[in-house]
Coordinates of C-alpha atoms in Angstrom, one line a residue:
X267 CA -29.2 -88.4 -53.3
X268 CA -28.8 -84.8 -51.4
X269 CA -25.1 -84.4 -50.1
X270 CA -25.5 -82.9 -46.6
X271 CA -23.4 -79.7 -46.2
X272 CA -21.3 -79.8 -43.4
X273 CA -21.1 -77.7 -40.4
X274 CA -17.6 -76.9 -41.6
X275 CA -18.5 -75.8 -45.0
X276 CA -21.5 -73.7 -44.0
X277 CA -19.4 -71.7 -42.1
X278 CA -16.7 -70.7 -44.8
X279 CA -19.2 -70.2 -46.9
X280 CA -21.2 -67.2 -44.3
X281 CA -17.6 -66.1 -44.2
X282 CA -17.1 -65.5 -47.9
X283 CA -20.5 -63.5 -47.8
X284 CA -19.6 -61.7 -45.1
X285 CA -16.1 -61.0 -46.9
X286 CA -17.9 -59.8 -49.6
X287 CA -20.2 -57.6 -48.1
X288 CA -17.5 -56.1 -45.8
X289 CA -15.9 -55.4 -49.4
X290 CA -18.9 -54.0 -50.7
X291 CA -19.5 -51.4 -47.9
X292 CA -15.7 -50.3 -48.6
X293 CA -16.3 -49.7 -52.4
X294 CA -19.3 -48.0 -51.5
X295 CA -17.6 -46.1 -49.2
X296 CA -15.0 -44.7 -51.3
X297 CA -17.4 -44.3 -54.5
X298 CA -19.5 -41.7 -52.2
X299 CA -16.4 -39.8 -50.8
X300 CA -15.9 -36.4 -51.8
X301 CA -12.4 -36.4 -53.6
X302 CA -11.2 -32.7 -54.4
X303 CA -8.0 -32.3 -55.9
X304 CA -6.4 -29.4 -58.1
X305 CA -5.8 -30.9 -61.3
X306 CA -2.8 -30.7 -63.4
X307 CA -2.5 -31.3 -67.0
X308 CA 0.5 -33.8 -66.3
X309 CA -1.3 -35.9 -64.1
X310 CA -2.8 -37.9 -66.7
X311 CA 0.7 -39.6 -67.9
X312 CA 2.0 -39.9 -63.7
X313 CA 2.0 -43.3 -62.5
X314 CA 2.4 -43.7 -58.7
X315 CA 6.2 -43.6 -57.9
X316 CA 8.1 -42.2 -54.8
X317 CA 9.3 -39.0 -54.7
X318 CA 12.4 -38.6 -52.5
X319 CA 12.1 -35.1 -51.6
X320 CA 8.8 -35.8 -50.5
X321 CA 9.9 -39.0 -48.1
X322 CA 13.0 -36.9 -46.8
X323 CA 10.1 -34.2 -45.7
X324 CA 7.7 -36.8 -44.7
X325 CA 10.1 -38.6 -42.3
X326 CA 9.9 -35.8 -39.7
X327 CA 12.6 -32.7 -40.4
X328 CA 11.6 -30.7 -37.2
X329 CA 13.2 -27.3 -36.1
X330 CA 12.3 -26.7 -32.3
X331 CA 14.9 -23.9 -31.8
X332 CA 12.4 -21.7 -33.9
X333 CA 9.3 -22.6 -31.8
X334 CA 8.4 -19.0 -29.8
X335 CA 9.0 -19.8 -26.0
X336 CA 5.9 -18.5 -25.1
X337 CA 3.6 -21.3 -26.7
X338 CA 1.6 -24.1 -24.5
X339 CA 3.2 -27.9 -24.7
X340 CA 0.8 -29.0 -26.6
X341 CA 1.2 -26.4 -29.3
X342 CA 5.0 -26.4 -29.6
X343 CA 5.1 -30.1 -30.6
X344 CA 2.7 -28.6 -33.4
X345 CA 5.4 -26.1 -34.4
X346 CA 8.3 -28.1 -34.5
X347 CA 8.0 -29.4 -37.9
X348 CA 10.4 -27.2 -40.2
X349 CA 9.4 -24.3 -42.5
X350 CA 9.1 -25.4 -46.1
X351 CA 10.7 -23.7 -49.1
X352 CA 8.9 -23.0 -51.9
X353 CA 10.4 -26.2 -54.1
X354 CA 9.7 -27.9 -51.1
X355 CA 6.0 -26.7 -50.8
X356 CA 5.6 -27.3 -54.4
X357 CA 7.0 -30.6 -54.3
X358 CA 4.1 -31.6 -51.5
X359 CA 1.2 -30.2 -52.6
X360 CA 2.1 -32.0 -56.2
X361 CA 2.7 -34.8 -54.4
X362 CA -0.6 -34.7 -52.4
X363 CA -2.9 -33.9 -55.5
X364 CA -0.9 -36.5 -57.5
X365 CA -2.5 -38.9 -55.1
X366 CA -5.6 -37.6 -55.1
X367 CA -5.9 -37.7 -59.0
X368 CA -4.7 -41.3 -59.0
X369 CA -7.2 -42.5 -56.3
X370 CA -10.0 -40.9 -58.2
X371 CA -8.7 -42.4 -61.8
X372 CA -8.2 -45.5 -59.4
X373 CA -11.9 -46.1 -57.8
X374 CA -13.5 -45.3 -61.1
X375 CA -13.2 -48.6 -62.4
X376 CA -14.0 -50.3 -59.0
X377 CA -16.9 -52.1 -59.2
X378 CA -19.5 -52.1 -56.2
X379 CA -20.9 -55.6 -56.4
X380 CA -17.7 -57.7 -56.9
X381 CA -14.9 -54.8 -55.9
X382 CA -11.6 -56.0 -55.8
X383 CA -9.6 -56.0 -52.5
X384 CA -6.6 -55.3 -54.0
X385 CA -7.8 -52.3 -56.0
X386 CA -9.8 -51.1 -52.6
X387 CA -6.4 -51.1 -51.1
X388 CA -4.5 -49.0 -53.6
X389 CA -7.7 -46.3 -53.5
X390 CA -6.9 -46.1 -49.8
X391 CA -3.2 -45.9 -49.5
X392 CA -3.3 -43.2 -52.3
X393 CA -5.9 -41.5 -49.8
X394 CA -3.9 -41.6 -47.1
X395 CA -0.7 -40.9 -48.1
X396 CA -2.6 -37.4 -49.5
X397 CA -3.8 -37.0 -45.8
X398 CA -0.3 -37.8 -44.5
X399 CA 1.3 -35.2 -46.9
X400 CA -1.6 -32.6 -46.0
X401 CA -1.2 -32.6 -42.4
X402 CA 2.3 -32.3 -43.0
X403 CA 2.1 -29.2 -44.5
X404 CA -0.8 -28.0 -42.2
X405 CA 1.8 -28.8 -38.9
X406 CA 4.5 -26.3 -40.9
X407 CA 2.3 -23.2 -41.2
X408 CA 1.4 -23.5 -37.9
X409 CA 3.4 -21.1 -36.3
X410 CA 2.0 -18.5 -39.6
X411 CA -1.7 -19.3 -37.7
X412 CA -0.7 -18.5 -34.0
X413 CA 1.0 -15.1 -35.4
X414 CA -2.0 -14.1 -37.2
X415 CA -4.4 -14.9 -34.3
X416 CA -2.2 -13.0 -31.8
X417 CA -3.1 -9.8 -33.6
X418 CA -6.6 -10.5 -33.5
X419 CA -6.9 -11.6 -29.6
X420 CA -9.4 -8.9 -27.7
X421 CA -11.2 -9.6 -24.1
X422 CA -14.2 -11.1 -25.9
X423 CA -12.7 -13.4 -28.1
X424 CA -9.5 -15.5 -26.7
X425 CA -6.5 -16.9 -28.1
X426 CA -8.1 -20.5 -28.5
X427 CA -11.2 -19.8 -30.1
X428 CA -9.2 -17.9 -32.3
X429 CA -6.8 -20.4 -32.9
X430 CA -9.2 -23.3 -33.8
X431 CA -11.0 -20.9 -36.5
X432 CA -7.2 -20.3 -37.7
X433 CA -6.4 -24.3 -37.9
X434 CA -9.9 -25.0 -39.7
X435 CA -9.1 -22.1 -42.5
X436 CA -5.7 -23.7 -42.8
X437 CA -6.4 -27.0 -43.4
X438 CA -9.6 -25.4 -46.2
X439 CA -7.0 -23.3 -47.9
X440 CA -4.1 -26.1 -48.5
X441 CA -6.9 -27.9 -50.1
X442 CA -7.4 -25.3 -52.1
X443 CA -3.9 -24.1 -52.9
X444 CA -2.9 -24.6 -56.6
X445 CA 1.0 -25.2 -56.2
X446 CA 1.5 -24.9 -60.3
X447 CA 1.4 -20.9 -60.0
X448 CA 4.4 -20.3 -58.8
X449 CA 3.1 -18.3 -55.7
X450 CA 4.0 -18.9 -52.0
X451 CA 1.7 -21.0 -49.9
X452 CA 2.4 -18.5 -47.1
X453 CA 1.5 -15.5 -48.7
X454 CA -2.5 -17.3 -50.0
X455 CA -2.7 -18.9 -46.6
X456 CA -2.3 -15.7 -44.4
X457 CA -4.7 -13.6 -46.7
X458 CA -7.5 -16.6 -46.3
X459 CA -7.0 -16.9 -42.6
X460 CA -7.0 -13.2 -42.1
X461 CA -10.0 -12.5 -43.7
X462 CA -11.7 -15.3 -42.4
X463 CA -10.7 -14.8 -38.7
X464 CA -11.5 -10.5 -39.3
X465 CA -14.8 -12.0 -41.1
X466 CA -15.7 -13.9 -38.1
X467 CA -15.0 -10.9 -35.7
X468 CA -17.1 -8.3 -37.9
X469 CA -20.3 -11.0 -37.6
X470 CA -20.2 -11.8 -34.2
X471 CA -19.6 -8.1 -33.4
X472 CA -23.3 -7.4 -35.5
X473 CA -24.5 -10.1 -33.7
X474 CA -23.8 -8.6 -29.5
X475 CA -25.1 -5.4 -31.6
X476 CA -28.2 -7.3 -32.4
X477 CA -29.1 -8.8 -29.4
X478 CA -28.1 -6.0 -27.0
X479 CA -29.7 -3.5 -29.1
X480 CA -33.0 -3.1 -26.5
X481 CA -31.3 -3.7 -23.7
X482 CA -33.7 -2.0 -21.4
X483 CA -36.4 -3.9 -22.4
X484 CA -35.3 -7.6 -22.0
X485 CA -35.9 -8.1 -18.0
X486 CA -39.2 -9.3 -16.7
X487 CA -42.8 -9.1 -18.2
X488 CA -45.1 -6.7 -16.7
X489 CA -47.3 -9.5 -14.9
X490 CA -51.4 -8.7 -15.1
X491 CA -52.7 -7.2 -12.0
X492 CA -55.1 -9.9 -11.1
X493 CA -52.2 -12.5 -10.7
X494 CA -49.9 -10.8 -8.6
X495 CA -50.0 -8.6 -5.6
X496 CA -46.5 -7.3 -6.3
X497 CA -46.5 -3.1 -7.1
X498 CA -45.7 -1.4 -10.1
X499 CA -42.7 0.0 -8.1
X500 CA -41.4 -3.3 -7.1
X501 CA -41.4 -4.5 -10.9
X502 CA -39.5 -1.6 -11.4
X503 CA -37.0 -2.3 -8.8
X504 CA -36.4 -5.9 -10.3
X505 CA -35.8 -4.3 -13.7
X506 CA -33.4 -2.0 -12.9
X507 CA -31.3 -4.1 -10.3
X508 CA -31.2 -7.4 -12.9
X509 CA -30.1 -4.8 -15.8
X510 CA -27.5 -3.5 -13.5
X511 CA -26.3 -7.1 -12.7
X512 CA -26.3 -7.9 -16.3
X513 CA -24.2 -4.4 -17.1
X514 CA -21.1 -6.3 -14.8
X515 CA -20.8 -9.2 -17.3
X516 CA -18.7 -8.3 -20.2
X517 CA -20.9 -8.4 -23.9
X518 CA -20.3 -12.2 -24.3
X519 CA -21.6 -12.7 -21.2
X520 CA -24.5 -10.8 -21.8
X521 CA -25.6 -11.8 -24.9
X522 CA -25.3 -15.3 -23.7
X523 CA -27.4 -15.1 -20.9
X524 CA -29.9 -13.2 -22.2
X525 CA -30.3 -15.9 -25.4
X526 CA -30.1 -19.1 -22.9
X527 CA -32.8 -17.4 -20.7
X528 CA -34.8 -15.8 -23.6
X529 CA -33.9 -12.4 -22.4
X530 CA -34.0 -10.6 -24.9
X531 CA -37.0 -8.7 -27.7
X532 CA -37.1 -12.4 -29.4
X533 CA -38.1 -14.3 -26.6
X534 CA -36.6 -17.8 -27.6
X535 CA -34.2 -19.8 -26.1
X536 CA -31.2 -20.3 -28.2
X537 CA -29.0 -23.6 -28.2
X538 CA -25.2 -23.4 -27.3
X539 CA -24.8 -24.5 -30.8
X540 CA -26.8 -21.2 -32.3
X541 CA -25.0 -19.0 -29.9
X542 CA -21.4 -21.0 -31.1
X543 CA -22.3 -20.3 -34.9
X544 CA -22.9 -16.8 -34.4
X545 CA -20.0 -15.8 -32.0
X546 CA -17.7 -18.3 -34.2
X547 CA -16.8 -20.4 -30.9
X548 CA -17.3 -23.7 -29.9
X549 CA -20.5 -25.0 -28.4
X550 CA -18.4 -26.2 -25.4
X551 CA -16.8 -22.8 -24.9
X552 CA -20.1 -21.1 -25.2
X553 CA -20.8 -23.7 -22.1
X554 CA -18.2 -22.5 -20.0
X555 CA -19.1 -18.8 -21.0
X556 CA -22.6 -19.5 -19.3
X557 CA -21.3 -21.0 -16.3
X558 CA -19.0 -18.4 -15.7
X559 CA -21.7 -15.7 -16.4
X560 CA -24.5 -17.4 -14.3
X561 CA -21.5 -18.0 -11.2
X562 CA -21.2 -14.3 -11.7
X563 CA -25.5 -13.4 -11.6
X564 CA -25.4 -15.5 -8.6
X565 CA -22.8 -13.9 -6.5
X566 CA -24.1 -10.6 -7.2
X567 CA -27.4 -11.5 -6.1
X568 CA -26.1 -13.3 -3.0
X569 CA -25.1 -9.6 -2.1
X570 CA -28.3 -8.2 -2.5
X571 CA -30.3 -5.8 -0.1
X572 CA -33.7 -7.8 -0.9
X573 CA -35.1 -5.5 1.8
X574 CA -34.7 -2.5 0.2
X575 CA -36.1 -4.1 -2.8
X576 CA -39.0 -5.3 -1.8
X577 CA -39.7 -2.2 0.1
X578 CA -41.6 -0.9 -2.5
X579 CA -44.4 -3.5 -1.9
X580 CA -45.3 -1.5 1.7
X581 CA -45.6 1.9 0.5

């Protein structure tokens, strides 16, 4: 005779699949991630222990007298975490690739279609405690970004755009950093952020040189005779007062607008995203950049003597 299953034990038992498949997605999860690490040949007889320099660091040392006065609130709280010395720096990034080798060792013997939650939980810890370590160091060289990006600052390109290209090298180069050399963090980190911030500057320069490079010819299309009763001379006027409003804005400006509006020789709209890539700003700062531009346009034809440009038609 059949044994009904209760109400009660159909429902522990969709909770065990659903454990398990919750499980699963985890293992699968980590098994995908990209995991680099600088390897180091004494790595492979480390177990996970705690390393006291590294918890004295990690527990918040913080030196706001040397945070410049000049910085933004939100900044100097990102400043305030102490300059490392070189054991110290060596003892973190050991510390952070140590835990990235273990993880690795770690979620190779996880297996995906019965992982252990236990195991899962050690993978992630290790993980984090790398992230922890790695932001860590990221918040001390801070102040090493913001004086590199001061030097680069111009009209075109400001202090924040700047700044977030400055963070994003950072945080590339301490994953790159191999702390058994002996060298200075400092010294690899401001040579990779330099570069790449100069980099970025040369590009987007080729890039206004690019677009503005037939600036005369970018205005309006000569319309065909049979569907407009507007003169040759008027056309001319339009062309010469829009490229004289265009002059005003500064080269940003320009080649923005003339991208958005499919201004230029190309004749294709470009997305805030393309325009972001190639100036090496964000896609929302390219949005304010057009707004302020366009604000601009309009103001300048608010003042316009449409009488005197027109009067072309009459003649």
């Amino acid at each position: 005779m059949a044994v009904a299953t209760t109400p009660r034990v159909a429902r522990s038992k969709r909770m065990v699949s659903g454990d398990l498949q919750a499980l699963q997605m985890r293992a699968t999860h980590l098994l995908k991630m990209e995991l680099d690490f600088i390897p180091n040949p004494e790595f492979a007889c480390e177990e996970r222990s705690e390393n006291t320099l590294v918890e004295v660091l990690l527990e918040g040392a913080r030196d706001p007298s040397s945070v410049p006065a000049d910085l933004p609130s939100h900044l100097r709280g990102m400043c305030e975490v102490a300059l490392l010395t070189q054991p110290e720096e060596a003892a973190l990034f050991r510390e952070m690739n140590l835990s990235k080798y273990l993880a690795n060792a770690l979620r190779a013997t996880v297996d995906p279609a019965a992982p252990d939650e236990l195991m899962l939980d050690e993978v992630e810890a290790l993980l984090n405690r790398a992230e922890t370590i790695r932001d860590h160091i990221v918040k001390a060289n801070m102040r090493l970004v913001i004086s590199i990006v001061k030097k680069f600052v111009t009209p075109q390109h400001s202090f924040d755009d700047l700044l977030s290209n400055g963070i994003f090298t950072l945080m590339q180069t301490v994953e790159k950093f191999d702390f058994d050399r002996g060298f200075r963090f400092s010294t690899y980190a401001y040579r990779s952020i330099s570069r790449n911030i100069y980099r970025t500057l040369v590009n987007a320069q080729k890039e206004e040189a690019k677009f503005t490079r037939d600036a005369d010819d970018w205005a309006f299309e000569q319309p065909d005779d049979s569907s407009s009763t507007l003169t040759d001379a008027v056309w001319s006027n339009l062309r010469e007062q829009t490229a004289a409003f265009l002059k005003q804005l500064d080269k940003r400006e320009q080649l923005i607008i003339r991208s958005r509006y499919a201004l230029g020789a190309h004749r294709k709209v470009r997305t805030f995203q393309y325009i972001a890539d190639k100036l090496g700003i964000s896609k929302e700062r390219v949005r304010q950049l057009e707004q302020r531009a366009v604000a601009k346009l309009q103001a300048m034809a608010d003042d316009l003597d449409t009488d005197s440009l027109f009067s072309a038609a009459m003649v």
